[in-house]
Short mmCIF file of C-alpha atoms and ligand atoms in Angstrom, two decimals:
data_model
loop_
_atom_site.label_atom_id
_atom_site.label_comp_id
_atom_site.label_asym_id
_atom_site.label_seq_id
_atom_site.Cartn_x
_atom_site.Cartn_y
_atom_site.Cartn_z
CA MET A 383 -13.73 -20.35 -7.72
CA PRO A 384 -12.67 -23.51 -6.07
CA ASN A 385 -10.68 -23.28 -2.88
CA LYS A 386 -7.52 -24.54 -4.54
CA GLN A 387 -7.22 -21.65 -6.81
CA LYS A 388 -7.76 -19.17 -3.82
CA LYS A 389 -4.50 -19.76 -2.11
CA LEU A 390 -2.15 -17.03 -1.83
CA LYS A 391 1.26 -17.74 -3.48
CA LEU A 392 3.93 -15.29 -3.29
CA PRO A 393 7.19 -15.09 -4.85
CA LYS A 394 8.56 -14.01 -1.49
CA GLY A 395 7.57 -14.69 2.24
CA ASN A 396 3.81 -14.72 3.13
CA THR A 397 2.76 -11.25 3.29
CA LEU A 398 1.67 -9.17 0.14
CA VAL A 399 2.49 -5.62 1.08
CA ILE A 400 0.71 -2.99 -0.85
CA VAL A 401 2.51 0.23 -1.70
CA GLY A 402 1.66 3.44 -3.64
CA LEU A 403 0.46 7.04 -3.64
CA MET A 404 -2.38 8.24 -1.64
CA GLY A 405 -5.70 7.30 -3.50
CA ALA A 406 -4.24 4.37 -5.20
CA GLY A 407 -6.60 2.29 -3.54
CA LYS A 408 -4.54 0.24 -1.19
CA SER A 409 -6.88 -0.31 1.55
CA CYS A 410 -9.81 -0.87 -0.53
CA ILE A 411 -8.03 -3.35 -2.79
CA GLY A 412 -6.19 -4.98 -0.05
CA ARG A 413 -9.32 -5.36 1.93
CA ASN A 414 -10.91 -7.30 -1.03
CA LEU A 415 -7.68 -9.36 -1.67
CA ALA A 416 -7.75 -10.63 1.85
CA LYS A 417 -11.59 -11.60 1.70
CA TYR A 418 -10.55 -13.38 -1.70
CA TYR A 419 -7.52 -15.25 -0.28
CA GLY A 420 -9.21 -15.79 3.20
CA ILE A 421 -6.37 -14.18 5.06
CA PRO A 422 -6.44 -11.10 7.62
CA PHE A 423 -6.11 -7.53 6.30
CA VAL A 424 -3.97 -5.10 8.25
CA ASP A 425 -4.07 -1.33 7.50
CA ALA A 426 -0.50 0.02 8.65
CA ASP A 427 -2.22 3.62 9.39
CA ARG A 428 -5.00 2.20 11.33
CA GLU A 429 -2.52 0.36 13.40
CA ILE A 430 -0.38 3.50 14.06
CA GLU A 431 -3.46 5.34 14.92
CA GLU A 432 -4.34 2.51 17.41
CA ALA A 433 -0.78 2.55 19.02
CA ALA A 434 -0.84 6.46 19.18
CA GLY A 435 -4.35 6.92 20.21
CA CYS A 436 -5.14 9.67 17.75
CA CYS A 437 -5.44 9.95 13.97
CA VAL A 438 -2.90 10.15 11.45
CA ALA A 439 -3.46 14.06 11.01
CA ASP A 440 -3.09 14.71 14.55
CA ILE A 441 -0.04 12.64 14.94
CA PHE A 442 1.67 14.93 12.21
CA GLU A 443 0.24 18.22 13.92
CA ILE A 444 1.19 17.26 17.42
CA TYR A 445 4.52 14.93 16.77
CA GLY A 446 5.46 15.83 13.58
CA GLU A 447 6.24 14.00 10.21
CA ALA A 448 9.52 12.35 11.43
CA GLU A 449 7.91 10.80 14.47
CA PHE A 450 5.11 9.48 12.32
CA ARG A 451 7.60 7.89 10.12
CA ASP A 452 9.31 6.31 12.80
CA GLY A 453 6.11 5.00 14.28
CA GLU A 454 5.25 3.74 10.77
CA ARG A 455 8.66 1.76 10.42
CA ARG A 456 7.93 0.02 13.92
CA VAL A 457 4.36 -0.83 13.28
CA ILE A 458 5.21 -2.33 9.77
CA LYS A 459 8.10 -4.16 11.39
CA ARG A 460 5.77 -5.66 13.99
CA ILE A 461 3.13 -6.54 11.49
CA LEU A 462 5.73 -8.33 9.29
CA GLU A 463 6.77 -10.43 11.96
CA GLY A 464 3.26 -11.55 12.88
CA GLU A 465 0.94 -13.76 10.81
CA PRO A 466 0.75 -13.80 7.04
CA CYS A 467 -1.53 -11.09 5.96
CA ILE A 468 -2.41 -8.58 3.11
CA LEU A 469 -0.83 -5.33 4.27
CA ALA A 470 -1.75 -1.89 3.16
CA THR A 471 0.72 0.68 3.89
CA GLY A 472 0.64 4.46 3.87
CA GLY A 473 1.93 6.30 0.65
CA GLY A 474 5.33 7.28 2.37
CA ALA A 475 6.24 3.94 3.92
CA PHE A 476 8.25 2.43 1.27
CA MET A 477 10.13 5.83 0.93
CA ASN A 478 11.86 4.83 4.10
CA GLY A 479 14.98 2.82 3.18
CA GLU A 480 14.64 0.74 6.51
CA THR A 481 11.08 -0.03 5.93
CA ARG A 482 11.74 -0.84 2.18
CA LYS A 483 14.63 -3.15 3.17
CA LEU A 484 12.37 -5.09 5.76
CA ILE A 485 9.54 -5.46 3.37
CA SER A 486 11.78 -6.89 0.62
CA GLN A 487 13.32 -9.03 3.09
CA THR A 488 10.03 -10.54 4.44
CA GLY A 489 7.26 -10.19 2.05
CA THR A 490 6.23 -9.47 -1.42
CA SER A 491 5.59 -5.75 -2.48
CA LEU A 492 2.95 -4.73 -4.67
CA TRP A 493 2.81 -1.20 -6.23
CA LEU A 494 -0.46 -0.18 -7.24
CA LYS A 495 0.41 2.23 -9.90
CA ALA A 496 -2.02 4.90 -11.04
CA ASP A 497 -1.81 7.89 -13.29
CA VAL A 498 -1.46 10.79 -10.83
CA GLU A 499 -4.70 12.50 -12.27
CA VAL A 500 -6.63 9.63 -11.44
CA LEU A 501 -5.12 10.21 -7.97
CA ILE A 502 -5.77 13.84 -7.98
CA LYS A 503 -9.61 13.19 -8.61
CA ARG A 504 -10.00 10.10 -5.95
CA THR A 505 -8.54 12.29 -3.21
CA SER A 506 -10.16 15.70 -3.89
CA GLY A 507 -12.48 16.82 -1.10
CA ARG A 508 -10.98 14.41 1.48
CA LYS A 509 -9.40 15.76 4.53
CA HIS A 510 -7.78 13.19 6.50
CA ARG A 511 -4.49 13.42 4.64
CA PRO A 512 -2.14 16.11 6.30
CA LEU A 513 0.29 16.21 3.32
CA LEU A 514 -2.65 17.14 0.91
CA ASN A 515 -4.16 19.83 3.24
CA LYS A 516 -1.22 22.08 2.94
CA GLY A 517 -0.76 23.88 -0.62
CA ASN A 518 -2.44 22.80 -3.85
CA PRO A 519 -3.20 19.14 -3.33
CA ALA A 520 -2.97 18.41 -7.11
CA ASN A 521 0.52 19.99 -7.12
CA VAL A 522 1.71 18.07 -4.07
CA LEU A 523 0.58 14.74 -5.72
CA ARG A 524 2.35 15.69 -9.03
CA LYS A 525 5.70 16.48 -6.94
CA LEU A 526 5.43 13.43 -4.84
CA ALA A 527 4.63 11.13 -7.96
CA GLN A 528 7.99 12.31 -9.43
CA GLU A 529 9.87 11.76 -6.34
CA ARG A 530 8.31 8.43 -5.55
CA TYR A 531 7.47 6.69 -8.41
CA PRO A 532 11.02 5.69 -9.19
CA VAL A 533 11.22 4.20 -5.61
CA TYR A 534 7.94 2.47 -5.79
CA GLY A 535 9.22 0.90 -9.10
CA GLU A 536 11.52 -1.23 -6.92
CA ALA A 537 8.48 -3.08 -5.69
CA ASP A 538 8.46 -6.97 -6.55
CA ILE A 539 5.09 -6.58 -8.47
CA VAL A 540 3.41 -3.63 -10.59
CA VAL A 541 -0.27 -3.41 -11.19
CA GLU A 542 -1.93 -0.78 -12.84
CA THR A 543 -4.97 0.85 -11.52
CA LYS A 544 -7.18 3.06 -13.49
CA ASP A 545 -10.56 4.86 -13.24
CA GLU A 546 -12.52 1.74 -13.18
CA PRO A 547 -14.63 -0.30 -10.79
CA LEU A 548 -12.68 -1.67 -7.77
CA ASP A 549 -13.34 -5.22 -8.84
CA ALA A 550 -11.55 -4.96 -12.21
CA THR A 551 -8.24 -3.81 -10.23
CA VAL A 552 -8.71 -6.75 -7.70
CA LYS A 553 -9.06 -9.18 -10.75
CA ARG A 554 -6.03 -7.79 -12.32
CA VAL A 555 -3.79 -8.29 -9.03
CA VAL A 556 -5.28 -11.73 -8.75
CA ALA A 557 -4.34 -12.58 -12.31
CA THR A 558 -0.89 -11.12 -11.90
CA LEU A 559 -0.53 -13.08 -8.72
CA LYS A 560 -1.68 -16.33 -10.43
CA LYS A 561 0.70 -15.86 -13.35
CA LEU A 562 3.63 -15.57 -11.09
CA SER A 563 2.66 -18.65 -9.04
CA VAL A 564 2.39 -20.71 -12.25
CA LYS A 565 6.06 -19.24 -13.39
CA ASP A 566 7.28 -20.53 -9.73
CA ASP A 567 5.93 -23.78 -9.99
CA ASN A 568 7.64 -24.55 -13.41
C1 S3P B 695 1.09 9.62 3.51
C2 S3P B 695 0.01 8.75 3.13
C3 S3P B 695 -1.15 8.31 3.99
C4 S3P B 695 -0.64 8.54 5.31
C5 S3P B 695 0.07 9.80 5.58
C6 S3P B 695 1.21 10.04 4.58
C7 S3P B 695 2.20 9.79 2.63
O1 S3P B 695 -1.58 6.98 3.78
O2 S3P B 695 0.17 7.47 5.78
O3 S3P B 695 -1.07 10.90 5.53
O4 S3P B 695 3.25 10.28 2.97
O5 S3P B 695 1.97 9.58 1.24
P1 S3P B 695 -2.54 6.74 2.43
O6 S3P B 695 -1.43 6.59 1.40
O7 S3P B 695 -3.21 5.39 2.68
O8 S3P B 695 -3.43 7.84 2.19
#
């Protein structure tokens, strides 16, 4: 594709903030979008881990979820104040009212929406997510979907992701953003 078509044009701000439940593919899709648009990719969870000097599971274990959420809010604020990028957030970030407000004021949010059964399949056998290590992960995901989907629905853009090759979802996001930028130009 010629360069001109690859410029990321967003309805709001210069950073695309990807939200959605665990297993939606926020980081994979985000990394691919960043490559496509030639801008940096930032993963909020990795930034939190770097700041804390340990992994998300250990932060939950040692400091508790409330501390993690506070760190998450601060890290996302710092990222949003920086250079334009594609930002993948952890699944709970958009549930925090302050973080959500910040995202809505400074960037464009994109919910990668998936059927919960797809997420159950994608996350099964992975052990790095503390919320899924307690109880039955499928039930945890179903409960979180019920609680969170109405809030994720406040995102500026919603794109469906299914059981399909990564590339197909990336193309769907690109097409959606392109449609929006065409609307904006008129
Ligand atoms: C969480 C999702 C995780 C991570 C933490 C909590 C959540 O990120 O931030 O384990 O509350 O949904 P991913 O959505 O990238 O797995």
